[in-house]
């Protein structure tokens, strides 16, 4: 194993050039889903889900298989990660069984520990703080529909004090986008994340703006994004959160204030009549089903990138050269 193991723990683990490369790779993998098998062997990818999931578990399983690998589902509760034994010891063991570890869990610090001790790439499949794989899929979807990312304005409405808010600030600005958050006071991304986004924006031209008025946030935007108001673990606050966030519901009236060709994203699951009108989610400007499909292509691209960077697989060009054909 190379000592330069690369993980994908938060959005800014990819430089702007690397993010662009991974998105290019995702588009190529989408065009030819069965032609590139950097995990042939099959190499095992351990996947662990400590929170509910449909899109993430299905897209990783399908994508790993398409890359020639074996998606090993590890039951986190059965393993008792951090309870029966430390995260560090779990990491040491899984790193001897799998070439990559994919983990959806609670605190980011646990993911950081896994990456520190595994000796193989670790991928964030969602933590309380970040959801970087979702953002790669979102950016891929926007690029498909708009042809570009840099310079576009995206308006994220609702609860921005969550993993999606943090990830949009980092990934959007890395792509050179102008990210506007339309959110109540106190429901904005982490201070450290906002400072980091500002720093990245100096190089990419991207920016972050905080709006408490939903109408000003969406004005002339190219992309509209929202997410559930009740993130996993906040279920007992549902009534209070509905009251706080209802002015930020993505209604047909708000959509009409964006550019006429604006597209609508939602990472799903969605709650029609809460954070988004049914007419918007199911309407002609919605690209949410492309977005859900793109989880697979984007995750295949980041897995292939990390495998190459970490010496687990040869770069794709070398594979083509070595075997005379794309594998
Ligand atoms: N968007 C998303 O991560 O979906 P799941 O929670 O179903 O995996």
Short mmCIF file of C-alpha atoms and ligand atoms in Angstrom, two decimals:
data_model
loop_
_atom_site.label_atom_id
_atom_site.label_comp_id
_atom_site.label_asym_id
_atom_site.label_seq_id
_atom_site.Cartn_x
_atom_site.Cartn_y
_atom_site.Cartn_z
CA UNK A 1 0.00 0.00 0.00
CA UNK A 2 1.27 3.45 -0.89
CA UNK A 3 1.90 5.73 2.09
CA UNK A 4 -0.06 8.48 0.27
CA UNK A 5 -3.51 7.11 1.00
CA UNK A 6 -6.20 9.57 -0.08
CA UNK A 7 -9.61 9.70 1.61
CA UNK A 8 -12.73 11.75 0.85
CA UNK A 9 -13.97 12.93 4.23
CA UNK A 10 -15.23 16.42 3.37
CA UNK A 11 -15.78 18.38 0.19
CA UNK A 12 -12.57 20.40 0.41
CA UNK A 13 -10.47 17.23 0.35
CA UNK A 14 -10.61 17.76 -3.43
CA UNK A 15 -8.86 20.79 -4.93
CA UNK A 16 -10.79 22.68 -7.62
CA UNK A 17 -8.79 20.87 -10.33
CA UNK A 18 -9.38 17.47 -8.69
CA UNK A 19 -13.10 18.13 -8.29
CA UNK A 20 -13.32 19.01 -11.99
CA UNK A 21 -11.35 15.86 -12.88
CA UNK A 22 -13.64 13.66 -10.77
CA UNK A 23 -16.73 15.20 -12.43
CA UNK A 24 -15.20 14.58 -15.87
CA UNK A 25 -14.54 11.00 -14.81
CA UNK A 26 -18.12 10.64 -13.57
CA UNK A 27 -19.48 11.83 -16.92
CA UNK A 28 -17.24 9.34 -18.75
CA UNK A 29 -18.31 6.49 -16.45
CA UNK A 30 -21.95 7.42 -16.98
CA UNK A 31 -21.47 7.26 -20.76
CA UNK A 32 -19.77 3.83 -20.55
CA UNK A 33 -20.78 2.31 -17.20
CA UNK A 34 -19.24 -1.15 -17.69
CA UNK A 35 -15.98 -0.30 -19.48
CA UNK A 36 -13.70 0.64 -16.59
CA UNK A 37 -12.99 -1.82 -13.79
CA UNK A 38 -10.29 -0.42 -11.46
CA UNK A 39 -11.62 -2.60 -8.61
CA UNK A 40 -11.35 -5.81 -10.67
CA UNK A 41 -10.21 -8.79 -8.62
CA UNK A 42 -12.72 -8.17 -7.19
CA UNK A 43 -11.35 -5.69 -4.65
CA UNK A 44 -13.59 -5.46 -1.59
CA UNK A 45 -15.17 -2.17 -0.54
CA UNK A 46 -16.54 -2.27 3.02
CA UNK A 47 -19.76 -0.23 3.32
CA UNK A 48 -21.20 0.63 6.74
CA UNK A 49 -24.47 2.51 7.34
CA UNK A 50 -25.24 3.69 10.88
CA UNK A 51 -28.18 5.84 9.68
CA UNK A 52 -31.13 5.13 7.34
CA UNK A 53 -30.37 5.12 3.61
CA UNK A 54 -31.86 4.19 0.27
CA UNK A 55 -29.90 6.14 -2.37
CA UNK A 56 -26.48 5.86 -0.75
CA UNK A 57 -26.50 2.13 -0.06
CA UNK A 58 -28.01 1.18 -3.44
CA UNK A 59 -25.79 3.50 -5.51
CA UNK A 60 -22.60 2.41 -3.75
CA UNK A 61 -23.47 -1.29 -4.11
CA UNK A 62 -24.33 -0.96 -7.81
CA UNK A 63 -21.39 1.35 -8.53
CA UNK A 64 -18.79 -0.83 -6.77
CA UNK A 65 -20.04 -3.86 -8.71
CA UNK A 66 -19.84 -1.89 -11.98
CA UNK A 67 -16.20 -1.01 -11.16
CA UNK A 68 -15.45 -4.74 -10.82
CA UNK A 69 -15.36 -4.69 -7.02
CA UNK A 70 -17.29 -6.45 -4.25
CA UNK A 71 -19.52 -4.29 -2.01
CA UNK A 72 -19.25 -5.87 1.46
CA UNK A 73 -22.04 -4.68 3.76
CA UNK A 74 -20.73 -4.46 7.34
CA UNK A 75 -23.44 -4.25 10.01
CA UNK A 76 -22.19 -1.40 12.21
CA UNK A 77 -24.49 -2.30 15.11
CA UNK A 78 -23.38 -5.93 15.06
CA UNK A 79 -19.74 -4.85 14.94
CA UNK A 80 -20.36 -2.37 17.76
CA UNK A 81 -18.03 0.27 16.34
CA UNK A 82 -16.78 2.45 19.18
CA UNK A 83 -18.70 0.29 21.70
CA UNK A 84 -17.47 -3.28 21.40
CA UNK A 85 -14.09 -2.00 20.29
CA UNK A 86 -12.58 1.34 19.38
CA UNK A 87 -13.00 2.98 15.98
CA UNK A 88 -9.21 2.71 15.61
CA UNK A 89 -9.23 -1.07 16.10
CA UNK A 90 -12.21 -1.50 13.74
CA UNK A 91 -10.29 0.57 11.18
CA UNK A 92 -7.15 -1.58 11.57
CA UNK A 93 -9.20 -4.75 10.98
CA UNK A 94 -11.33 -3.50 8.10
CA UNK A 95 -8.25 -2.05 6.42
CA UNK A 96 -6.87 -5.60 6.26
CA UNK A 97 -10.07 -6.95 4.65
CA UNK A 98 -11.07 -4.19 2.26
CA UNK A 99 -9.38 -1.89 -0.26
CA UNK A 100 -11.71 1.02 0.56
CA UNK A 101 -14.06 1.79 3.46
CA UNK A 102 -17.34 3.71 2.92
CA UNK A 103 -19.05 4.86 6.12
CA UNK A 104 -22.29 6.73 6.94
CA UNK A 105 -22.22 7.69 10.59
CA UNK A 106 -22.87 10.48 13.09
CA UNK A 107 -19.87 12.56 14.21
CA UNK A 108 -17.24 13.52 11.63
CA UNK A 109 -14.54 12.90 14.24
CA UNK A 110 -15.32 9.16 14.09
CA UNK A 111 -14.82 9.16 10.34
CA UNK A 112 -11.53 11.02 10.81
CA UNK A 113 -10.42 8.31 13.25
CA UNK A 114 -11.36 5.58 10.77
CA UNK A 115 -9.27 7.29 8.09
CA UNK A 116 -6.33 7.79 10.46
CA UNK A 117 -6.04 4.08 11.29
CA UNK A 118 -7.45 2.15 8.29
CA UNK A 119 -4.44 2.40 5.97
CA UNK A 120 -6.89 2.43 3.02
CA UNK A 121 -9.06 5.21 1.55
CA UNK A 122 -12.17 6.11 3.58
CA UNK A 123 -15.20 7.74 1.96
CA UNK A 124 -17.77 9.85 3.79
CA UNK A 125 -21.23 8.49 2.93
CA UNK A 126 -22.78 11.23 5.19
CA UNK A 127 -21.98 12.46 8.64
CA UNK A 128 -23.71 15.03 10.82
CA UNK A 129 -21.29 17.60 9.36
CA UNK A 130 -20.87 16.80 5.64
CA UNK A 131 -22.41 14.91 2.70
CA UNK A 132 -19.70 15.25 0.03
CA UNK A 133 -20.79 12.35 -2.21
CA UNK A 134 -24.21 13.99 -2.56
CA UNK A 135 -22.51 17.21 -3.67
CA UNK A 136 -20.50 15.45 -6.38
CA UNK A 137 -23.79 14.06 -7.73
CA UNK A 138 -25.43 17.50 -7.49
CA UNK A 139 -22.58 19.20 -9.34
CA UNK A 140 -22.60 16.50 -12.02
CA UNK A 141 -26.35 17.03 -12.48
CA UNK A 142 -26.01 20.81 -12.73
CA UNK A 143 -23.18 20.47 -15.24
CA UNK A 144 -25.31 18.14 -17.36
CA UNK A 145 -28.21 20.58 -17.44
CA UNK A 146 -26.31 23.88 -17.54
CA UNK A 147 -23.10 22.90 -19.33
CA UNK A 148 -20.96 24.64 -16.70
CA UNK A 149 -20.62 25.33 -12.97
CA UNK A 150 -18.35 28.35 -12.49
CA UNK A 151 -20.27 31.60 -12.28
CA UNK A 152 -23.69 30.03 -11.70
CA UNK A 153 -25.79 31.17 -8.75
CA UNK A 154 -27.29 28.48 -6.54
CA UNK A 155 -29.85 29.26 -3.85
CA UNK A 156 -30.13 26.76 -0.98
CA UNK A 157 -33.32 27.26 1.05
CA UNK A 158 -34.20 26.04 4.54
CA UNK A 159 -31.96 24.49 7.16
CA UNK A 160 -28.41 25.47 6.18
CA UNK A 161 -27.01 24.45 9.59
CA UNK A 162 -26.68 20.86 8.49
CA UNK A 163 -24.42 18.56 6.49
CA UNK A 164 -25.92 19.69 3.17
CA UNK A 165 -25.43 23.36 4.04
CA UNK A 166 -21.79 22.79 4.98
CA UNK A 167 -21.15 20.68 1.90
CA UNK A 168 -22.81 23.17 -0.44
CA UNK A 169 -20.64 25.99 0.95
CA UNK A 170 -17.42 24.05 0.33
CA UNK A 171 -18.21 22.15 -2.88
CA UNK A 172 -20.12 24.97 -4.56
CA UNK A 173 -17.36 27.51 -3.99
CA UNK A 174 -14.70 24.96 -5.04
CA UNK A 175 -16.60 24.75 -8.35
CA UNK A 176 -16.56 28.57 -8.64
CA UNK A 177 -20.28 28.95 -7.95
CA UNK A 178 -22.04 31.70 -6.01
CA UNK A 179 -23.86 29.95 -3.17
CA UNK A 180 -26.69 31.83 -1.50
CA UNK A 181 -28.25 30.44 1.65
CA UNK A 182 -31.84 31.50 2.34
CA UNK A 183 -32.18 30.49 5.97
CA UNK A 184 -33.39 31.83 9.32
CA UNK A 185 -30.84 33.52 11.55
CA UNK A 186 -28.83 30.88 13.43
CA UNK A 187 -29.43 28.17 10.81
CA UNK A 188 -26.36 28.81 8.66
CA UNK A 189 -23.31 26.63 7.92
CA UNK A 190 -20.52 26.26 10.50
CA UNK A 191 -18.31 29.32 11.03
CA UNK A 192 -15.18 27.32 10.21
CA UNK A 193 -16.77 26.07 6.99
CA UNK A 194 -17.80 29.59 5.93
CA UNK A 195 -14.27 30.85 6.54
CA UNK A 196 -12.83 27.96 4.53
CA UNK A 197 -15.30 28.63 1.69
CA UNK A 198 -14.21 32.29 1.61
CA UNK A 199 -10.58 31.16 1.36
CA UNK A 200 -11.36 28.75 -1.50
CA UNK A 201 -13.40 31.42 -3.25
CA UNK A 202 -10.35 33.71 -3.50
CA UNK A 203 -8.87 31.18 -5.94
CA UNK A 204 -12.01 30.03 -7.77
CA UNK A 205 -14.11 33.22 -7.90
CA UNK A 206 -16.90 31.47 -6.01
CA UNK A 207 -18.69 33.07 -3.06
CA UNK A 208 -21.16 32.50 -0.22
CA UNK A 209 -23.96 34.89 0.75
CA UNK A 210 -26.30 34.57 3.73
CA UNK A 211 -29.90 35.77 3.27
CA UNK A 212 -32.68 35.64 5.84
CA UNK A 213 -35.22 36.54 3.14
CA UNK A 214 -36.09 33.57 0.90
CA UNK A 215 -37.26 35.84 -1.89
CA UNK A 216 -33.94 37.69 -2.17
CA UNK A 217 -32.02 34.42 -1.95
CA UNK A 218 -33.71 32.92 -5.03
CA UNK A 219 -33.83 36.11 -7.16
CA UNK A 220 -32.42 35.32 -10.64
CA UNK A 221 -30.78 32.11 -9.38
CA UNK A 222 -29.75 29.40 -11.87
CA UNK A 223 -30.19 26.51 -9.44
CA UNK A 224 -32.61 26.08 -6.53
CA UNK A 225 -31.86 23.55 -3.80
CA UNK A 226 -33.66 22.48 -0.67
CA UNK A 227 -33.53 19.60 1.80
CA UNK A 228 -35.69 18.17 4.55
CA UNK A 229 -36.21 20.42 7.57
CA UNK A 230 -35.92 17.43 9.87
CA UNK A 231 -32.48 15.91 9.37
CA UNK A 232 -31.75 12.44 10.75
CA UNK A 233 -31.58 12.65 14.54
CA UNK A 234 -33.79 15.79 14.77
CA UNK A 235 -37.14 13.96 14.60
CA UNK A 236 -38.25 15.10 18.07
CA UNK A 237 -37.89 18.76 16.95
CA UNK A 238 -40.14 18.29 13.88
CA UNK A 239 -42.98 20.63 14.94
CA UNK A 240 -40.70 23.47 16.05
CA UNK A 241 -38.55 23.16 12.94
CA UNK A 242 -41.60 23.25 10.66
CA UNK A 243 -42.61 26.58 12.23
CA UNK A 244 -39.12 28.05 11.86
CA UNK A 245 -38.54 26.94 8.27
CA UNK A 246 -42.01 27.32 6.69
CA UNK A 247 -41.18 30.77 5.15
CA UNK A 248 -38.36 29.01 3.27
CA UNK A 249 -40.53 26.36 1.60
CA UNK A 250 -39.64 26.06 -2.10
CA UNK A 251 -43.01 27.06 -3.55
CA UNK A 252 -44.02 27.69 -7.16
CA UNK A 253 -44.10 31.42 -6.28
CA UNK A 254 -40.46 31.36 -5.17
CA UNK A 255 -39.41 29.32 -8.21
CA UNK A 256 -40.93 32.02 -10.46
CA UNK A 257 -38.48 34.57 -8.98
CA UNK A 258 -35.46 32.55 -10.19
CA UNK A 259 -34.29 32.50 -13.81
CA UNK A 260 -36.93 31.02 -16.14
CA UNK A 261 -34.63 28.09 -16.95
CA UNK A 262 -33.61 27.49 -13.31
CA UNK A 263 -33.38 23.86 -12.26
CA UNK A 264 -34.50 22.40 -8.92
CA UNK A 265 -32.49 19.91 -6.86
CA UNK A 266 -33.37 17.96 -3.72
CA UNK A 267 -31.14 15.20 -2.35
CA UNK A 268 -34.22 13.22 -1.20
CA UNK A 269 -36.12 11.89 0.62
CA UNK A 270 -38.52 14.82 0.05
CA UNK A 271 -41.59 15.87 2.00
CA UNK A 272 -44.08 17.44 -0.42
CA UNK A 273 -45.96 20.35 1.09
CA UNK A 274 -43.20 20.93 3.66
CA UNK A 275 -39.81 22.05 2.32
CA UNK A 276 -41.00 21.82 -1.31
CA UNK A 277 -44.31 22.07 -3.18
CA UNK A 278 -45.39 18.86 -4.93
CA UNK A 279 -45.80 20.95 -8.13
CA UNK A 280 -42.14 21.96 -7.88
CA UNK A 281 -40.68 18.55 -7.02
CA UNK A 282 -42.74 16.84 -9.73
CA UNK A 283 -42.65 19.76 -12.19
CA UNK A 284 -40.66 20.42 -15.37
CA UNK A 285 -37.80 22.29 -13.66
CA UNK A 286 -37.06 19.44 -11.25
CA UNK A 287 -34.01 17.29 -11.99
CA UNK A 288 -34.17 15.24 -8.80
CA UNK A 289 -34.32 11.82 -10.46
CA UNK A 290 -31.22 12.59 -12.57
CA UNK A 291 -29.63 13.75 -9.32
CA UNK A 292 -30.49 10.46 -7.58
CA UNK A 293 -29.11 8.41 -10.49
CA UNK A 294 -25.94 10.50 -10.53
CA UNK A 295 -25.04 9.35 -7.03
CA UNK A 296 -23.84 6.12 -8.66
CA UNK A 297 -21.74 7.74 -11.39
CA UNK A 298 -20.21 10.36 -9.07
CA UNK A 299 -19.33 7.78 -6.41
CA UNK A 300 -17.77 5.47 -8.99
CA UNK A 301 -15.60 8.41 -10.05
CA UNK A 302 -14.43 9.25 -6.52
CA UNK A 303 -13.74 5.56 -5.78
CA UNK A 304 -11.71 5.24 -8.99
CA UNK A 305 -9.84 8.48 -8.21
CA UNK A 306 -8.97 7.47 -4.64
CA UNK A 307 -7.95 3.96 -5.74
CA UNK A 308 -5.56 5.45 -8.30
CA UNK A 309 -4.22 8.12 -5.95
CA UNK A 310 -3.63 5.53 -3.23
CA UNK A 311 -1.91 3.00 -5.48
CA UNK A 312 -4.75 0.46 -5.33
CA UNK A 313 -5.35 0.56 -9.06
CA UNK A 314 -3.37 1.79 -12.05
CA UNK A 315 -4.43 5.06 -13.66
CA UNK A 316 -7.04 4.44 -16.34
CA UNK A 317 -4.72 5.48 -19.18
CA UNK A 318 -2.17 2.87 -18.02
CA UNK A 319 -4.91 0.25 -17.89
CA UNK A 320 -5.86 0.96 -21.47
CA UNK A 321 -2.20 0.83 -22.52
CA UNK A 322 -1.48 -2.40 -20.60
CA UNK A 323 -4.47 -4.30 -21.89
CA UNK A 324 -4.95 -2.76 -25.30
CA UNK A 325 -8.52 -1.93 -24.48
CA UNK A 326 -10.56 -0.11 -21.90
CA UNK A 327 -11.30 -2.52 -19.06
N1 LIG B 1 -29.71 11.64 -0.33
C1 LIG B 1 -29.35 10.56 0.40
O1 LIG B 1 -28.26 10.49 0.96
O2 LIG B 1 -30.27 9.56 0.39
P1 LIG B 1 -30.29 8.34 1.42
O3 LIG B 1 -30.36 8.94 2.80
O4 LIG B 1 -31.52 7.55 1.06
O5 LIG B 1 -29.04 7.54 1.24
#
